[in-house]
Amino acid sequence: MSNDPPLLEIRNLEKYFEESSNVLDVLMRREPSQIQAVDDVSLTLEENDSAAVIGESGCGKTTLLLTLIGLHDATGGDIYYKGQPVSEFDKSDWREYRSNVQVIFQDPFNSLDPKMTVAESLKEPLKIHGIGDRDRRVREVLEHVELSPPEKYLGRKPANLSGGEKQRVSIGRALVLEPDVILADEPVSMLDVSTQAAVLNTMKNLIDEFGVSMLYISHDLSTVSYISEVVNVMYLGRVVESAPTEQILADPKHPYTEALVSAIPVPDPHYNRERTEMSGAPRDPVDLGEGCRFRDRCPAVIPPDDLEIPQAAYREVIAFRERLARDDLTLDRVRAELDDSTDTDALAAALREEYFDHDLMGENDAVLDTALSALAAGDGDRAGDLLRGRFESVCEQTPADVTTDDEWTVACHYYDDDTQIEEKRVPTTD
Amino acid sequence: MSLRGRLTETTPERVSGVTDSYIVRNFVGALGIMLRDRTTAFYFAILVGVTLLGVVGPMLAPYGIQETQYNAATGQVLQAAGPSVAHPLGTTFAGYDVLSRLLVGARPTVITGLLGGAMILSIGTAVGVTAGYVGGRTETVLMRFTDFVYGVPLIPFGIVLITFLGVGFLSSIVVIGLILWRGGARVIRAQTLQVKQYPFVRVAKATGASTPRIIVKHILPNVAPMAIFFLSLGVGYAIVLQASLTFLGVADPFTPSWGVMIRNAFRSGYMSEAWWWSIPPGFLIGLTVLSTFMFGRGYEDLVNEDAESAETEAVAA
Ligand code: SF4
């Protein structure tokens, strides 16, 4: 049994989009920007397994899903279904795959065709795959998703179902072909909280009962423990940490996971959990280049060994350098607010005011000053070089995946050296 | 079991099979919603009336349309005579009975509307749905072509086309259909693009539904309200355009449509004096076209209905 290939395996999957170039780009011979929606993602789903992919919106989880159901072609890497690569599928393989891998989408309001009755929606997959005995199957599946008696629902249109009922029908539609794998994209996030729990429980029971495997995709760590045994945390197209659900919730390793976990609401108001702060939103996944993708928001960016600097101040420098490199500074606005817009010293001071709350000491302070003056004088490149020379972090190199025996993988420079994931890193947050 | 027994047994099922059919059911449902609005129902009734007139009108006509009417007393031809008991709408310059011509003229007008509307609808929907759903190069080619047809000036191009196809009643309808589909194509493409994005289409694709299946089962029913709207607009436009072409003399003058009546009245030089000759066909054309537009407007109710039910859903959820 253990020699069988896994049910569904994703190996180094990549999906890039090219940002549509306009006439100007073509004239200027600019390279089209690349959107790295999914970048080198690997996952495995065994039989009767349930894994989750967690991440904020825009982290590429939906692109991953659409690639998995064959609505996008992968740019690189491959998906293996029972050991067979999807890229080599012929027509009948696709047919089999499409009947064995089913999907549930987030939005219950548009997941069902408003013009079809429940019975028609549920029969459609059976018709597509030429499976008979449809009436009986449809009734059975309705009972399974706890819409009974079926007669009450068969003739209804989506307009006459509540959100929860609709999502149950969607689940039923995914189950009616008795698939091996269900891919669920935030199946409950648009339902209200009381309905969420009920629908999640139904799903949980069904995966056990039908023996299907599920890939559960969500932005919400708090619902994951209902469904999944393993969690993969995704950030800007990459999986940054994956581990068994219980462990990851109890003891997140990656700073991003830590921030997500600490954002889960705690029911007990007296329990004061330490919150990890994480500012802003992820940037656009355009032309991301080298380095840890979380570094502009990471509360624990690693300064060079020989640099004496408080974490908070260091994060400001890193964030500033990121914006400088991306040409994302509000130079013009700051300049416009000056009395004399040609006064470069005043501009440097104003920039410091704008982007730095913490004071720096000694040499650090001097380097920053020189860099800001260079920037104010219009030499952004030199400013960038100066700052890199002093403040460059290991986090600007892409961290490798570090795995321990108990299937805990994390990609963060904190865990580089001795692969001692178990040894929790020293909290450096302020 | 005898053949007869089998027939009687299957018939009710067949009938309910038809009414249950996906498309018929949705069409009837949509019509039901639209007719709930009094104004829409009123214009719908007028359209039904005009259509009926097209069917039975020629049978009701008291005289033949090319039957010259004489004054019973003097034996003179009734040239452009005013309304009387024998000829409630008077006669034409050639001494024909106006009421009879009006009744007979309903049929070509209705045929123009239905045929023209159907052509506009089918070409517009085919182009719009194909472009919207298939996308890529097909879309670019189809939409460039639509833009091109948009640039074509209506009446001059109609005249040119008719000279190619030959002046005739049917060819004028074909020309109308070949030009007027353009508006429908654009809007239906936009709708298709929207419907295509919905998760239910993605789910169908992921389950392995073929493109024709998705178009027939999911896209068409969901763009149907818009298509009905364009059908009714198309009917109106087709009638108006045909009347204009007729008036300009590039449609068959021997098919006695209402447009031909106005044209004959104008040509005779008696248009202003013999008002009974030109006003009734003009009025009927106007009323028919107005009704198609107003009926098409009822489409808004349909859209609102959808939005409303979506709202109540959101509350219920
Ligand atoms: S690699 Fe550096 S920036 Fe990235 S998460 Fe780890 S500490 Fe933070």
Short mmCIF file of N, CA and C and ligand atoms in Angstrom, two decimals, chain A residues 254-256 292-296 298-302 393-395 397 399 411-414, ligand 1:
data_model
loop_
_atom_site.label_atom_id
_atom_site.label_comp_id
_atom_site.label_asym_id
_atom_site.label_seq_id
_atom_site.Cartn_x
_atom_site.Cartn_y
_atom_site.Cartn_z
N HIS A 254 7.22 29.68 11.35
CA HIS A 254 7.49 30.78 10.43
C HIS A 254 6.83 32.06 10.94
N PRO A 255 7.55 33.18 10.87
CA PRO A 255 6.98 34.43 11.39
C PRO A 255 5.62 34.76 10.79
N TYR A 256 5.40 34.39 9.53
CA TYR A 256 4.11 34.69 8.91
C TYR A 256 3.01 33.83 9.53
N CYS A 292 13.33 36.29 0.61
CA CYS A 292 12.13 35.88 1.31
C CYS A 292 11.04 36.88 0.99
N ARG A 293 9.87 36.38 0.58
CA ARG A 293 8.84 37.30 0.09
C ARG A 293 8.12 38.01 1.22
N PHE A 294 8.38 37.60 2.41
CA PHE A 294 7.67 38.18 3.55
C PHE A 294 8.51 39.28 4.19
N ARG A 295 9.71 39.55 3.64
CA ARG A 295 10.65 40.36 4.40
C ARG A 295 10.18 41.79 4.62
N ASP A 296 9.34 42.34 3.73
CA ASP A 296 8.91 43.72 3.98
C ASP A 296 7.87 43.82 5.08
N CYS A 298 7.86 41.24 7.63
CA CYS A 298 8.26 40.29 8.66
C CYS A 298 8.63 41.01 9.95
N PRO A 299 8.04 40.61 11.07
CA PRO A 299 8.38 41.25 12.34
C PRO A 299 9.72 40.77 12.88
N ALA A 300 10.41 39.89 12.18
CA ALA A 300 11.63 39.31 12.74
C ALA A 300 12.76 39.25 11.73
N VAL A 301 12.80 40.21 10.79
CA VAL A 301 13.86 40.18 9.78
C VAL A 301 15.21 40.09 10.46
N ILE A 302 16.10 39.33 9.83
CA ILE A 302 17.38 39.07 10.49
C ILE A 302 18.43 40.08 10.06
N SER A 393 20.41 41.97 4.57
CA SER A 393 19.97 40.89 5.46
C SER A 393 20.03 39.57 4.72
N VAL A 394 20.21 38.48 5.44
CA VAL A 394 20.14 37.17 4.79
C VAL A 394 18.77 36.95 4.18
N CYS A 395 17.78 37.63 4.71
CA CYS A 395 16.42 37.44 4.22
C CYS A 395 16.28 37.87 2.77
N GLN A 397 18.06 36.66 0.55
CA GLN A 397 18.23 35.45 -0.24
C GLN A 397 17.04 34.55 0.03
N PRO A 399 15.05 31.75 1.22
CA PRO A 399 15.34 30.70 2.20
C PRO A 399 15.00 29.32 1.65
N ALA A 411 10.26 27.47 5.55
CA ALA A 411 11.23 28.18 4.73
C ALA A 411 11.46 29.56 5.32
N CYS A 412 12.46 29.63 6.21
CA CYS A 412 12.79 30.90 6.85
C CYS A 412 14.23 30.78 7.31
N HIS A 413 14.97 31.87 7.21
CA HIS A 413 16.40 31.79 7.52
C HIS A 413 16.68 31.49 8.98
N TYR A 414 15.70 31.66 9.83
CA TYR A 414 15.93 31.33 11.23
C TYR A 414 16.27 29.87 11.42
S1 SF4 C 1 13.46 34.58 6.10
FE1 SF4 C 1 13.74 36.47 7.21
S2 SF4 C 1 12.17 37.80 6.44
FE2 SF4 C 1 11.62 35.77 5.81
S3 SF4 C 1 10.29 35.09 7.40
FE3 SF4 C 1 12.30 34.39 7.98
S4 SF4 C 1 13.09 36.00 9.25
FE4 SF4 C 1 11.32 36.86 8.22
#
